[in-house]
Coordinates of C-alpha atoms in Angstrom, one line a residue:
M28 CA -69.8 61.0 47.5
S29 CA -73.1 63.0 47.6
R30 CA -71.7 65.8 45.4
V31 CA -70.6 63.2 42.9
Q32 CA -74.1 61.8 42.9
L33 CA -75.6 65.2 42.2
T34 CA -73.1 65.7 39.4
L35 CA -74.1 62.4 37.8
L36 CA -77.8 63.3 38.2
A37 CA -77.2 66.6 36.6
T38 CA -76.0 64.9 33.5
V39 CA -79.4 63.2 33.1
V40 CA -80.8 66.6 32.1
G41 CA -78.9 66.4 28.9
G42 CA -81.2 63.6 27.9
L43 CA -84.2 65.9 28.2
A44 CA -83.3 67.7 25.0
W45 CA -86.0 66.7 22.5
T46 CA -85.1 65.4 19.0
P47 CA -88.3 64.2 17.3
A48 CA -88.2 61.4 14.7
A49 CA -89.0 62.4 11.1
S50 CA -92.2 61.1 9.6
Q51 CA -93.5 61.5 6.0
T52 CA -97.2 61.4 5.5
P53 CA -98.9 61.0 2.1
P54 CA -101.5 63.6 0.9
W55 CA -105.1 63.1 1.9
R56 CA -107.1 61.0 -0.6
P57 CA -110.8 61.1 0.1
V58 CA -112.9 58.0 -0.2
V59 CA -116.4 58.5 -1.6
R60 CA -118.7 55.8 -0.3
A61 CA -122.4 55.9 0.3
V62 CA -123.7 53.7 3.1
T63 CA -126.8 51.6 2.5
L64 CA -129.5 51.3 5.2
H65 CA -128.3 47.8 6.0
E66 CA -124.8 49.0 6.4
D67 CA -125.9 51.9 8.6
E68 CA -127.7 49.5 10.9
N69 CA -124.5 47.6 11.4
Q70 CA -122.2 50.5 11.7
T71 CA -122.0 50.5 15.5
R72 CA -121.2 46.7 15.5
R73 CA -118.6 47.1 12.7
T74 CA -116.9 50.0 14.6
G75 CA -116.8 47.9 17.8
T76 CA -115.3 45.0 16.0
T77 CA -112.7 47.1 14.4
A78 CA -111.7 48.6 17.7
T79 CA -111.5 45.1 19.2
S80 CA -109.3 43.9 16.4
L81 CA -107.0 46.9 16.8
A82 CA -106.7 46.0 20.5
S83 CA -105.4 42.6 19.6
S84 CA -101.8 41.5 19.2
A85 CA -102.0 42.3 15.5
A86 CA -102.7 46.0 16.3
P87 CA -100.0 48.5 15.2
K88 CA -97.6 49.5 18.0
V89 CA -97.6 53.1 16.8
F90 CA -100.0 55.2 14.7
T91 CA -98.9 57.7 12.1
L92 CA -101.1 60.6 10.9
S93 CA -101.7 59.0 7.6
A94 CA -102.9 55.7 9.3
L95 CA -105.3 57.6 11.4
E96 CA -106.6 59.6 8.5
A97 CA -107.2 56.4 6.6
L98 CA -109.2 55.0 9.6
A99 CA -111.3 58.3 9.7
R100 CA -112.0 58.0 5.9
E101 CA -113.3 54.5 6.5
Y102 CA -115.2 54.7 9.8
H103 CA -116.2 58.3 10.5
P104 CA -120.0 58.3 10.2
S105 CA -120.3 61.9 9.0
L106 CA -118.5 61.0 5.8
A107 CA -120.9 58.1 5.2
S108 CA -123.9 60.4 5.9
A109 CA -122.6 63.0 3.5
A110 CA -121.9 60.5 0.8
A111 CA -125.4 59.1 1.2
R112 CA -126.9 62.5 0.9
L113 CA -124.9 63.2 -2.2
T114 CA -126.1 59.9 -3.7
A115 CA -129.7 60.9 -2.9
K116 CA -129.2 64.2 -4.9
Q117 CA -127.6 62.2 -7.8
S118 CA -130.6 59.9 -7.8
G119 CA -132.9 62.9 -7.7
R120 CA -131.2 64.3 -10.8
V121 CA -132.0 61.0 -12.7
Q122 CA -135.6 61.4 -11.6
A123 CA -135.9 65.0 -12.7
G124 CA -135.0 64.0 -16.3
L125 CA -137.7 61.4 -16.7
Y126 CA -140.7 62.0 -18.9
P127 CA -144.3 61.5 -17.5
N128 CA -145.7 58.1 -18.0
P129 CA -148.6 57.6 -20.4
E130 CA -152.0 56.7 -19.0
I131 CA -154.3 53.9 -20.3
A132 CA -157.9 53.4 -19.4
Y133 CA -160.9 51.2 -20.2
R134 CA -164.2 52.9 -21.1
G135 CA -167.6 51.4 -21.3
M136 CA -170.8 53.4 -22.1
E137 CA -174.5 52.7 -22.7
M138 CA -174.0 49.1 -21.7
G139 CA -177.3 47.1 -22.1
N140 CA -178.6 49.4 -24.8
L141 CA -180.8 47.3 -27.1
G142 CA -179.5 44.3 -25.3
T143 CA -175.9 44.9 -26.4
P144 CA -172.7 45.7 -24.5
G145 CA -173.1 49.2 -25.7
M146 CA -169.9 51.1 -26.4
Q147 CA -166.7 49.4 -25.4
G148 CA -163.2 50.9 -25.8
A149 CA -159.8 51.9 -24.5
M150 CA -158.2 55.3 -24.0
V151 CA -154.5 56.4 -24.0
R152 CA -153.5 59.7 -22.5
Q153 CA -150.1 61.4 -22.6
R154 CA -149.0 64.7 -21.2
F155 CA -146.4 66.7 -23.3
I156 CA -144.1 68.9 -21.3
T157 CA -143.6 72.3 -23.1
G158 CA -141.4 75.3 -22.6
H159 CA -138.3 73.2 -21.9
K160 CA -139.4 72.7 -18.4
R161 CA -138.0 69.2 -18.1
Q162 CA -134.6 70.3 -19.3
L163 CA -134.7 73.1 -16.7
D164 CA -135.7 70.6 -14.0
T165 CA -132.6 68.6 -14.9
R166 CA -130.4 71.6 -14.7
L167 CA -131.8 72.5 -11.3
A168 CA -131.1 69.0 -10.1
D169 CA -127.5 69.3 -11.5
Q170 CA -127.0 72.3 -9.3
D171 CA -128.3 70.4 -6.3
V172 CA -125.7 67.7 -7.1
S173 CA -123.0 70.4 -7.3
E174 CA -123.9 71.9 -4.0
W175 CA -123.9 68.6 -2.2
T176 CA -120.7 67.6 -3.8
A177 CA -119.2 70.7 -2.3
R178 CA -120.8 69.9 1.0
Y179 CA -119.3 66.4 0.9
Q180 CA -115.9 67.9 0.2
A181 CA -116.4 70.3 3.1
Q182 CA -117.1 67.3 5.4
Q183 CA -114.0 65.5 4.2
Q184 CA -111.9 68.6 5.0
T185 CA -113.6 68.9 8.4
V186 CA -112.8 65.3 9.4
R187 CA -109.3 65.5 8.0
G188 CA -108.6 68.9 9.8
N189 CA -110.0 67.6 13.1
V190 CA -107.9 64.4 12.9
Q191 CA -104.8 66.4 12.0
R192 CA -105.2 69.0 14.8
R193 CA -105.9 66.4 17.4
F194 CA -103.0 64.2 16.2
Y195 CA -100.5 67.0 16.8
A196 CA -102.1 67.9 20.1
T197 CA -101.9 64.3 21.3
L198 CA -98.3 64.1 20.0
V199 CA -97.4 67.1 22.1
A200 CA -99.1 65.6 25.1
Q201 CA -97.2 62.4 24.5
R202 CA -93.9 64.3 24.5
N203 CA -94.9 66.4 27.5
L204 CA -95.5 63.1 29.4
E205 CA -92.0 62.0 28.6
L206 CA -90.5 65.2 29.7
T207 CA -92.5 65.5 32.9
R208 CA -91.7 61.9 33.8
E209 CA -88.0 62.5 33.4
L210 CA -88.4 65.7 35.4
A211 CA -90.2 63.9 38.2
Q212 CA -87.6 61.1 38.4
L213 CA -84.8 63.7 38.4
S214 CA -86.4 65.8 41.1
S215 CA -87.0 62.7 43.2
Q216 CA -83.4 61.7 42.9
L217 CA -82.2 65.2 43.7
A218 CA -84.4 65.2 46.8
T219 CA -82.9 61.9 47.9
A220 CA -79.4 63.2 47.4
T221 CA -80.2 66.4 49.3
R222 CA -81.5 64.3 52.2
Q223 CA -78.1 62.5 52.3
L224 CA -76.3 65.9 52.4
V225 CA -78.5 67.0 55.3
E226 CA -77.7 63.8 57.2
A227 CA -74.0 64.4 56.5
H228 CA -74.5 68.0 57.8
Q229 CA -73.5 69.5 54.5
E230 CA -76.9 71.1 53.8
T231 CA -79.6 72.7 55.8
E232 CA -83.0 71.4 56.6
N233 CA -84.6 74.2 54.5
S234 CA -82.6 73.0 51.5
L235 CA -84.2 69.5 51.9
L236 CA -87.7 71.1 52.2
Q237 CA -87.2 73.1 49.0
A238 CA -86.0 70.0 47.2
E239 CA -89.0 68.0 48.4
I240 CA -91.3 70.7 47.3
Q241 CA -89.8 70.7 43.9
A242 CA -90.2 66.9 43.7
E243 CA -93.8 67.1 44.7
E244 CA -94.5 69.8 42.1
S245 CA -92.8 67.7 39.5
Q246 CA -95.0 64.7 40.4
I247 CA -98.1 67.0 40.0
L248 CA -96.9 68.0 36.5
W249 CA -96.3 64.3 35.6
H250 CA -99.7 63.3 36.8
N251 CA -101.4 66.1 34.9
A252 CA -99.5 65.2 31.8
Q253 CA -100.7 61.6 32.1
Q254 CA -104.3 62.8 32.3
Q255 CA -103.9 65.2 29.5
R256 CA -102.4 62.6 27.2
T257 CA -105.3 60.2 27.9
A258 CA -107.9 63.0 27.3
Q259 CA -106.2 64.0 24.0
W260 CA -106.1 60.4 22.8
R261 CA -109.8 59.9 23.6
Q262 CA -110.7 63.0 21.6
L263 CA -108.4 61.8 18.8
A264 CA -110.1 58.4 18.7
A265 CA -113.5 60.1 18.6
D266 CA -112.4 62.3 15.7
V267 CA -111.3 59.2 13.9
G268 CA -114.7 57.6 14.4
L269 CA -113.4 54.7 16.6
P270 CA -113.9 55.9 20.3
Q271 CA -112.9 52.5 21.6
L272 CA -109.5 52.7 19.9
P273 CA -106.9 51.6 22.5
L274 CA -104.3 54.0 23.7
T275 CA -101.4 53.8 21.3
E276 CA -98.1 55.6 20.9
L277 CA -98.0 58.2 18.0
S278 CA -95.2 58.6 15.6
G279 CA -94.7 62.0 13.9
D280 CA -92.4 65.0 13.5
L281 CA -93.7 68.0 15.3
T282 CA -91.0 70.4 14.1
G283 CA -90.2 69.0 10.7
E284 CA -91.4 71.1 7.8
L285 CA -93.3 73.6 9.9
P286 CA -95.6 75.6 7.6
D287 CA -94.6 79.1 6.8
Y288 CA -97.5 81.1 5.3
S289 CA -97.6 84.7 4.4
W290 CA -101.0 86.4 4.6
P291 CA -101.6 86.4 0.8
Q292 CA -100.7 82.7 0.8
A293 CA -103.1 81.8 3.6
E294 CA -105.8 84.0 1.9
S295 CA -105.3 82.2 -1.4
L296 CA -105.3 78.8 0.3
V297 CA -108.5 79.4 2.1
L298 CA -110.6 81.3 -0.4
A299 CA -109.6 79.5 -3.6
Q300 CA -112.1 76.7 -4.4
H301 CA -113.5 76.8 -0.9
P302 CA -116.3 74.2 -0.5
W303 CA -118.6 76.8 1.2
L304 CA -118.1 79.2 -1.7
M305 CA -118.6 76.4 -4.3
A306 CA -121.8 75.4 -2.5
A307 CA -123.0 79.0 -2.4
Q308 CA -122.2 79.5 -6.1
A309 CA -124.2 76.3 -6.9
R310 CA -127.1 77.7 -4.9
H311 CA -126.9 80.9 -6.9
Q312 CA -126.9 79.1 -10.2
R313 CA -129.9 77.1 -9.0
A314 CA -131.7 80.2 -7.9
T315 CA -131.1 81.7 -11.4
L316 CA -132.5 78.6 -13.0
A317 CA -135.4 78.6 -10.6
V318 CA -136.5 82.0 -11.8
Q319 CA -136.5 80.7 -15.4
R320 CA -138.4 77.6 -14.4
A321 CA -141.0 79.7 -12.6
I322 CA -141.5 81.8 -15.7
K323 CA -141.8 78.7 -17.9
E324 CA -144.4 77.3 -15.6
V325 CA -146.9 79.7 -17.2
V326 CA -146.4 77.9 -20.5
P327 CA -149.2 75.2 -20.4
N328 CA -148.5 71.6 -20.9
I329 CA -150.6 69.8 -23.4
D330 CA -152.7 66.7 -22.6
V331 CA -153.5 64.5 -25.6
S332 CA -156.0 61.6 -25.3
V333 CA -156.9 59.1 -27.9
M334 CA -159.9 56.8 -27.5
V335 CA -161.0 53.9 -29.7
Q336 CA -164.5 52.4 -29.2
H337 CA -166.7 49.8 -30.8
M338 CA -170.4 50.6 -30.9
Y339 CA -172.2 47.3 -30.6
P340 CA -175.7 48.6 -31.5
S341 CA -174.5 49.8 -34.9
N342 CA -171.5 47.6 -35.2
N343 CA -169.3 50.6 -35.9
D344 CA -165.8 51.5 -34.7
T345 CA -165.1 55.1 -33.6
T346 CA -161.9 57.0 -32.8
S347 CA -161.9 60.1 -30.5
L348 CA -159.1 62.6 -30.1
V349 CA -159.0 65.1 -27.2
I350 CA -156.3 67.8 -26.9
G351 CA -156.4 70.1 -23.9
F352 CA -154.4 72.6 -21.9
P353 CA -155.0 75.1 -19.1
I354 CA -155.4 78.8 -20.0
P355 CA -153.2 80.9 -17.7
I356 CA -155.7 83.7 -17.1
W357 CA -156.0 83.9 -13.3
N358 CA -152.9 82.0 -12.2
Q359 CA -149.8 83.1 -14.0
N360 CA -147.5 81.8 -11.3
Q361 CA -146.9 85.4 -10.1
G362 CA -146.2 84.5 -6.5
R363 CA -143.7 81.8 -7.3
I364 CA -141.9 84.0 -9.8
A365 CA -141.6 86.8 -7.1
Q366 CA -140.5 84.2 -4.6
T367 CA -137.7 82.8 -6.8
R368 CA -136.5 86.3 -7.6
A369 CA -136.2 87.1 -4.0
E370 CA -134.4 83.9 -3.4
L371 CA -132.0 84.8 -6.2
V372 CA -131.1 88.1 -4.4
A373 CA -130.5 86.2 -1.2
A374 CA -128.3 83.7 -3.0
E375 CA -126.2 86.5 -4.5
N376 CA -125.7 88.0 -1.1
D377 CA -125.0 84.6 0.5
I378 CA -121.8 84.4 -1.6
R379 CA -120.5 87.7 -0.3
H380 CA -121.6 86.9 3.2
I381 CA -119.7 83.6 3.2
E382 CA -116.6 85.2 1.8
L383 CA -116.6 87.9 4.5
E384 CA -117.2 85.2 7.1
L385 CA -114.2 83.2 5.9
R386 CA -112.0 86.3 5.8
S387 CA -113.0 87.1 9.4
R388 CA -112.2 83.6 10.6
L389 CA -109.0 83.6 8.6
A390 CA -107.9 86.8 10.2
D391 CA -108.4 85.4 13.7
S392 CA -106.7 82.0 12.8
Y393 CA -103.8 83.7 11.0
G394 CA -103.3 86.0 14.1
H395 CA -102.9 82.9 16.3
Y396 CA -100.7 81.2 13.6
A397 CA -98.4 84.3 13.3
N398 CA -98.0 84.5 17.1
A399 CA -97.3 80.8 17.5
R400 CA -94.9 81.0 14.5
Q401 CA -92.8 83.8 16.0
S402 CA -92.8 82.0 19.4
V403 CA -91.6 78.8 18.0
H404 CA -88.9 80.7 16.0
R405 CA -87.7 82.5 19.1
Y406 CA -87.7 79.4 21.3
A407 CA -85.8 77.4 18.7
Q408 CA -83.3 80.1 17.7
R409 CA -82.8 82.1 20.9
I410 CA -84.3 80.7 24.1
L411 CA -83.6 77.0 23.9
P412 CA -79.9 77.5 23.0
R413 CA -79.5 79.9 25.8
A414 CA -81.3 77.6 28.2
R415 CA -78.9 74.8 27.1
Q416 CA -75.9 77.1 27.5
S417 CA -77.0 78.2 30.9
L418 CA -77.5 74.6 32.1
D419 CA -74.0 73.6 30.8
L420 CA -72.4 76.6 32.6
V421 CA -74.2 75.8 35.9
R422 CA -73.3 72.1 35.6
N423 CA -69.7 72.8 35.0
G424 CA -69.6 75.2 37.9
F425 CA -71.2 72.7 40.1
E426 CA -68.6 70.1 39.1
R427 CA -65.9 72.5 40.1
G428 CA -67.6 73.3 43.4
Q429 CA -68.4 76.9 42.5
I430 CA -72.2 76.6 42.4
D431 CA -74.5 75.1 45.0
Y432 CA -77.1 72.5 44.3
Q433 CA -80.0 74.9 44.5
T434 CA -78.7 76.9 41.6
L435 CA -78.2 73.7 39.7
N436 CA -81.7 72.5 40.5
Q437 CA -83.3 75.8 39.4
S438 CA -81.3 75.7 36.2
Q439 CA -82.5 72.2 35.5
Q440 CA -86.1 73.1 36.2
T441 CA -85.9 76.1 33.9
F442 CA -84.4 74.1 31.1
V443 CA -87.2 71.5 31.3
R444 CA -90.0 74.1 31.7
T445 CA -88.6 76.0 28.7
N446 CA -88.8 72.8 26.6
L447 CA -92.4 72.4 27.8
A448 CA -93.3 75.9 26.8
Y449 CA -91.6 75.4 23.4
L450 CA -93.8 72.3 22.9
D451 CA -96.9 74.3 23.7
S452 CA -95.9 76.9 21.1
V453 CA -95.4 74.1 18.5
R454 CA -98.8 72.7 19.4
R455 CA -100.5 76.1 18.9
L456 CA -98.6 76.5 15.6
R457 CA -99.7 73.1 14.3
D458 CA -103.2 73.7 15.4
A459 CA -103.5 77.1 13.6
A460 CA -101.7 75.8 10.5
S461 CA -104.0 72.7 10.3
L462 CA -107.0 75.0 10.6
I463 CA -105.7 77.1 7.7
E464 CA -104.8 74.1 5.6
S465 CA -108.2 72.6 6.0
Q466 CA -109.7 75.9 4.9
L467 CA -111.1 76.6 8.4
M468 CA -113.4 73.7 8.0
S469 CA -112.8 72.5 11.6
S470 CA -114.8 75.5 12.9
K471 CA -118.5 76.2 12.8
P472 CA -120.2 75.3 9.4
D473 CA -121.6 78.1 7.2
H474 CA -125.0 79.6 8.2
R475 CA -126.8 77.6 5.5
D476 CA -126.0 74.2 7.1

């Protein structure tokens, strides 16, 4: 009877083979939304309310990647901050194009002369901007907007990349929990069956000790998997922007449509239209315009004043016109011109610096990606099929009485641990691929930030 029990328990291992459910996720669509001061003050309250509502009975029973990305777009504070900074630069661009306001003044002179009010009048003054300086200021502000648009895009990719990487890590932790739970249950049942064999004098005491050790080790793996899944979920919730989000099951396909990038493809994906490079190019354009603006500063603006007065002693009206401008003799803006030219050289080298930094990071990330890719391929094509075949052979031999329970137990343990190792390779592959797809934005920001 006990051998029949072991045979039945051995068939449970067949259920440990992992077949993930397919999931389709739509492409990321960023939401550009600046947050006002009033909204910012209530952000914490809104976030807590959202987390509470998601904890209610109306909360989804499972989360997909697309659903979590949508929550991150709505609630992650870094996106609201980046959008607000972009709005500030756009507002600064409007301000840069405005013309100086005219001045108006009252003027009274010689009041009391011959018992009269003296000279009473009004003056209007206007400064005329010359040398196309106002147009250059507007173009400078345009480049500020371009830079911060790129920075906003970079933050979007950072948030999306972090959510995507953490989603797959949590999904792997969720599957690890399922496997280790089944392994712990199986090991416990095998230990119980072994105890019955010992009581029936069909196995030795040492066999029972070995079975109990395996059961305890399986319990440790299960407990560790529980803690790991909880930790991964908490990190995922923080990356979404809702740290109080209740622990929820994830739905996704770890192995479906695994990315397959060659080095040229990864290089093109990362370097083409990279936000850091776009921001650096905008800074370079701004530095070029800043040199022109510094040179044009030498061209003096013209101040024109018109004054109309009534002279009460003689009962005459007079009109005065004053036109003035500074003469650039001592100050020809030499220091500012030299400063902007030096900043232009720095901006030119920043572009190259950032490109080299991206290539260095890509080389490291692609190395991890390539290693994980070949590991996943070998596990899927060679190791897992052999582990399954070995388990089937051992199970058939055990049913015919040709193999003892220890060999069966070891084969079962090997099969489960091989699946766990495969899942870890998939996690590393997804992590590296997500980093490449987000153009390495999940790592440290560029040196200008």
